[in-house]
Amino acid sequence: QKEVEQNSGPLSVPEGAIASLNCTYSDRVSQSFFWYRQYSGKSPELIMSIYSNGDKEDGRFTAQLNKASQYVSLLIRDSQPSDSATYLCAVNMDGGSQGNLIFGKGTKLSVKP
Amino acid sequence: DTAVSQTPKYLVTQMGNDKSIKCEQNLGHDTMYWYKQDSKKFLKIMFSYNNKELIINETVPNRFSPKSPDKAHLNLHINSLELGDSAVYFCASSQDGRLAASYFGPGTRLLVL
């Protein structure tokens, strides 16, 4: 069974710290990886995508991908209380349409002022 | 101006009833999706339509029937509602079917009594 695993948390970090969110996936042929942020009671927002091994930076967010270890992570630098949300890792596992994503159950992040 | 809109926002109904949820996007995207998020916040794709054509149809009871009258609209009809159908249903869209869902609607909170 194709799975995406995340630590459900909550992950608590102080304001200004680096938050590190981790995700592992089961299918070696996966090619596309995404991070979504979901505030409580709201809809998911796509914040990062990554396709190649290594790091991809966008503002305070860095996505890291290691296909050999089947591991993808999201780093949030200078964490702010407004970053408090659930972060969903999503993986395209069939190599076809990226729309066919398998989601992890999410990691709840709490940034304390 | 709302990018992806859904109606109704809340839906409370009795077991056995039939209900519909409507979705519209004004982004000019070719692909639209229906996702279900259960009480444990687990997000799972149900259907995807690309330019009115069904491209993803996950294992979903045939009581659920999507309909796309044009590429800006994707409706979801549910027959003979069951208690287990209670969830939040999100509509989403992307530029085309090769891309991950980039915009989500606000969600429809369905409660079956």
Short mmCIF file of C-alpha atoms in Angstrom, two decimals:
data_model
loop_
_atom_site.label_atom_id
_atom_site.label_comp_id
_atom_site.label_asym_id
_atom_site.label_seq_id
_atom_site.Cartn_x
_atom_site.Cartn_y
_atom_site.Cartn_z
CA GLN A 1 0.00 0.00 0.00
CA LYS A 2 1.31 3.40 -0.97
CA GLU A 3 1.78 5.56 2.09
CA VAL A 4 3.02 8.95 3.18
CA GLU A 5 4.06 9.16 6.81
CA GLN A 6 4.33 12.26 8.96
CA ASN A 7 4.74 12.77 12.68
CA SER A 8 1.38 14.15 13.78
CA GLY A 9 2.95 16.37 16.43
CA PRO A 10 2.20 18.80 17.82
CA LEU A 11 5.61 20.23 17.10
CA SER A 12 6.19 23.24 19.30
CA VAL A 13 8.95 25.77 18.55
CA PRO A 14 9.66 29.23 19.96
CA GLU A 15 9.20 32.27 17.77
CA GLY A 16 12.29 32.91 15.66
CA ALA A 17 13.46 29.29 15.71
CA ILE A 18 13.71 26.87 12.78
CA ALA A 19 10.81 24.44 12.49
CA SER A 20 11.67 21.14 10.81
CA LEU A 21 8.86 19.03 9.42
CA ASN A 22 9.55 15.57 8.08
CA CYS A 23 7.84 13.17 5.72
CA THR A 24 8.65 9.70 4.39
CA TYR A 25 6.97 7.90 1.53
CA SER A 26 6.75 4.29 0.50
CA ASP A 27 6.97 4.29 -3.30
CA ARG A 28 10.46 4.61 -4.82
CA VAL A 29 9.17 5.76 -8.21
CA SER A 30 7.60 8.89 -6.78
CA GLN A 31 8.69 11.98 -8.68
CA SER A 32 6.73 14.93 -7.32
CA PHE A 33 6.49 16.19 -3.76
CA PHE A 34 4.42 18.96 -2.25
CA TRP A 35 3.83 20.74 1.02
CA TYR A 36 0.48 22.23 1.90
CA ARG A 37 -0.36 24.41 4.90
CA GLN A 38 -3.78 24.17 6.49
CA TYR A 39 -4.94 26.54 9.19
CA SER A 40 -7.56 25.22 11.58
CA GLY A 41 -10.98 25.25 9.94
CA LYS A 42 -9.58 26.42 6.62
CA SER A 43 -8.67 24.82 3.31
CA PRO A 44 -5.18 23.60 2.35
CA GLU A 45 -2.79 26.01 0.58
CA LEU A 46 0.01 24.80 -1.65
CA ILE A 47 3.24 26.34 -0.34
CA MET A 48 6.08 24.32 -1.87
CA SER A 49 6.78 21.79 -4.58
CA ILE A 50 10.01 19.90 -5.18
CA TYR A 51 10.98 17.42 -7.87
CA SER A 52 14.77 16.98 -7.68
CA ASN A 53 17.10 15.84 -4.93
CA GLY A 54 18.48 18.67 -2.86
CA ASP A 55 17.10 21.88 -1.46
CA LYS A 56 14.59 24.36 -2.82
CA GLU A 57 14.19 27.69 -1.09
CA ASP A 58 11.27 30.10 -1.21
CA GLY A 59 11.46 32.94 1.29
CA ARG A 60 11.55 31.48 4.81
CA PHE A 61 10.64 28.02 3.50
CA THR A 62 13.10 25.37 2.33
CA ALA A 63 12.01 22.01 0.98
CA GLN A 64 14.58 19.20 1.04
CA LEU A 65 14.32 15.99 -0.95
CA ASN A 66 16.31 12.78 -0.69
CA LYS A 67 14.88 10.19 -3.05
CA ALA A 68 17.37 7.50 -2.01
CA SER A 69 16.10 7.72 1.56
CA GLN A 70 12.50 8.38 0.41
CA TYR A 71 12.45 11.43 2.60
CA VAL A 72 11.21 14.97 2.12
CA SER A 73 11.28 17.76 4.66
CA LEU A 74 10.19 21.34 5.09
CA LEU A 75 12.21 23.85 7.07
CA ILE A 76 10.66 27.10 8.23
CA ARG A 77 13.23 29.69 9.26
CA ASP A 78 12.46 32.52 11.69
CA SER A 79 9.19 30.83 12.67
CA GLN A 80 6.32 33.18 13.41
CA PRO A 81 3.12 32.56 15.41
CA SER A 82 1.28 32.96 12.09
CA ASP A 83 3.05 29.79 10.88
CA SER A 84 1.06 27.79 13.43
CA ALA A 85 -0.93 25.38 11.29
CA THR A 86 -1.02 21.78 10.12
CA TYR A 87 1.47 21.00 7.36
CA LEU A 88 0.50 18.29 4.91
CA CYS A 89 3.05 16.40 2.87
CA ALA A 90 1.76 15.08 -0.47
CA VAL A 91 3.42 12.76 -2.95
CA ASN A 92 2.57 11.78 -6.48
CA MET A 93 3.22 8.05 -6.55
CA ASP A 94 2.10 6.80 -9.91
CA GLY A 95 4.34 8.94 -12.07
CA GLY A 96 1.37 10.24 -13.97
CA SER A 97 -0.84 13.17 -13.19
CA GLN A 98 0.48 15.14 -10.27
CA GLY A 99 -3.10 15.64 -9.33
CA ASN A 100 -3.22 12.09 -8.04
CA LEU A 101 -1.57 12.81 -4.72
CA ILE A 102 -1.27 10.71 -1.60
CA PHE A 103 -1.36 12.90 1.49
CA GLY A 104 0.17 12.34 4.87
CA LYS A 105 -1.94 12.95 7.94
CA GLY A 106 -0.17 16.22 8.63
CA THR A 107 2.07 17.64 11.32
CA LYS A 108 0.58 20.26 13.59
CA LEU A 109 3.05 23.09 14.20
CA SER A 110 2.71 25.50 17.10
CA VAL A 111 4.96 28.55 17.22
CA LYS A 112 5.04 30.10 20.69
CA PRO A 113 5.58 33.88 21.01
CA ASP B 1 -12.66 37.85 -5.99
CA THR B 2 -13.01 34.22 -4.89
CA ALA B 3 -10.87 31.81 -6.94
CA VAL B 4 -12.63 28.55 -6.04
CA SER B 5 -16.06 28.72 -4.48
CA GLN B 6 -18.28 25.99 -3.09
CA THR B 7 -21.88 25.87 -1.98
CA PRO B 8 -23.20 25.14 0.50
CA LYS B 9 -20.63 25.78 3.22
CA TYR B 10 -22.49 23.60 5.70
CA LEU B 11 -24.81 20.70 5.02
CA VAL B 12 -26.68 18.82 7.74
CA THR B 13 -28.93 16.03 6.55
CA GLN B 14 -30.48 12.70 7.46
CA MET B 15 -29.20 9.29 6.47
CA GLY B 16 -30.63 8.10 3.19
CA ASN B 17 -31.06 11.56 1.69
CA ASP B 18 -29.52 12.71 -1.59
CA LYS B 19 -27.52 15.94 -1.67
CA SER B 20 -25.37 17.95 -4.05
CA ILE B 21 -22.37 20.22 -3.57
CA LYS B 22 -21.50 22.78 -6.21
CA CYS B 23 -18.06 24.13 -7.11
CA GLU B 24 -16.96 26.89 -9.43
CA GLN B 25 -13.53 28.27 -10.26
CA ASN B 26 -12.83 31.58 -12.01
CA LEU B 27 -9.11 30.98 -12.61
CA GLY B 28 -9.43 29.58 -16.10
CA HIS B 29 -7.88 26.31 -14.90
CA ASP B 30 -8.44 23.15 -16.93
CA THR B 31 -8.49 20.67 -14.05
CA MET B 32 -10.74 20.40 -11.02
CA TYR B 33 -10.77 17.98 -8.11
CA TRP B 34 -12.89 16.71 -5.27
CA TYR B 35 -11.13 15.82 -2.02
CA LYS B 36 -12.57 14.38 1.17
CA GLN B 37 -11.09 15.22 4.59
CA ASP B 38 -12.32 12.96 7.36
CA SER B 39 -12.63 13.65 11.08
CA LYS B 40 -8.97 12.72 11.58
CA LYS B 41 -8.02 15.40 9.02
CA PHE B 42 -6.89 12.79 6.50
CA LEU B 43 -7.19 14.31 3.01
CA LYS B 44 -7.90 11.97 0.13
CA ILE B 45 -8.57 12.58 -3.53
CA MET B 46 -11.91 11.36 -4.87
CA PHE B 47 -12.17 12.60 -8.44
CA SER B 48 -10.41 14.74 -10.98
CA TYR B 49 -11.77 16.26 -14.16
CA ASN B 50 -9.69 17.79 -16.92
CA ASN B 51 -11.67 20.02 -19.26
CA LYS B 52 -14.91 18.17 -18.43
CA GLU B 53 -13.31 14.72 -18.80
CA LEU B 54 -12.91 12.38 -15.84
CA ILE B 55 -9.21 11.56 -15.35
CA ILE B 56 -8.98 10.34 -11.75
CA ASN B 57 -11.61 8.20 -10.13
CA GLU B 58 -10.36 6.75 -6.88
CA THR B 59 -12.07 3.96 -5.01
CA VAL B 60 -15.20 5.80 -4.01
CA PRO B 61 -18.68 4.29 -3.57
CA ASN B 62 -20.77 4.72 -6.69
CA ARG B 63 -23.23 6.70 -4.57
CA PHE B 64 -20.87 9.58 -5.32
CA SER B 65 -21.22 10.98 -8.82
CA PRO B 66 -19.28 13.98 -10.08
CA LYS B 67 -20.57 16.10 -12.93
CA SER B 68 -18.75 18.75 -14.88
CA PRO B 69 -21.04 20.82 -17.11
CA ASP B 70 -18.09 22.96 -18.21
CA LYS B 71 -14.47 23.32 -17.20
CA ALA B 72 -15.28 26.02 -14.63
CA HIS B 73 -17.73 23.87 -12.70
CA LEU B 74 -17.50 20.52 -10.95
CA ASN B 75 -20.44 19.35 -8.89
CA LEU B 76 -20.68 16.37 -6.56
CA HIS B 77 -23.91 14.48 -6.07
CA ILE B 78 -24.23 11.98 -3.25
CA ASN B 79 -27.05 9.45 -3.13
CA SER B 80 -28.33 7.58 -0.08
CA LEU B 81 -26.12 9.40 2.39
CA GLU B 82 -24.53 7.33 5.16
CA LEU B 83 -23.11 8.31 8.54
CA GLY B 84 -19.58 7.64 7.26
CA ASP B 85 -19.99 10.27 4.58
CA SER B 86 -19.72 12.96 7.25
CA ALA B 87 -16.57 14.90 6.40
CA VAL B 88 -15.33 18.10 4.83
CA TYR B 89 -15.41 18.03 1.04
CA PHE B 90 -12.98 20.30 -0.76
CA CYS B 91 -13.08 21.29 -4.37
CA ALA B 92 -9.74 22.32 -5.90
CA SER B 93 -8.27 23.30 -9.23
CA SER B 94 -4.97 23.38 -11.09
CA GLN B 95 -3.74 24.83 -14.36
CA ASP B 96 -3.83 21.39 -15.96
CA GLY B 97 -3.99 17.73 -15.03
CA ARG B 98 -0.24 17.34 -14.86
CA LEU B 99 -0.04 19.69 -11.89
CA ALA B 100 -0.95 19.31 -8.26
CA ALA B 101 -4.05 21.02 -6.97
CA SER B 102 -3.01 24.60 -6.38
CA TYR B 103 -6.18 26.29 -5.18
CA PHE B 104 -8.71 24.82 -2.80
CA GLY B 105 -12.22 25.99 -2.15
CA PRO B 106 -13.36 26.80 1.40
CA GLY B 107 -14.85 23.35 1.91
CA THR B 108 -18.33 21.97 2.53
CA ARG B 109 -18.85 20.54 5.99
CA LEU B 110 -21.26 17.64 5.63
CA LEU B 111 -22.87 16.11 8.69
CA VAL B 112 -25.08 13.07 8.23
CA LEU B 113 -27.37 12.32 11.17
#
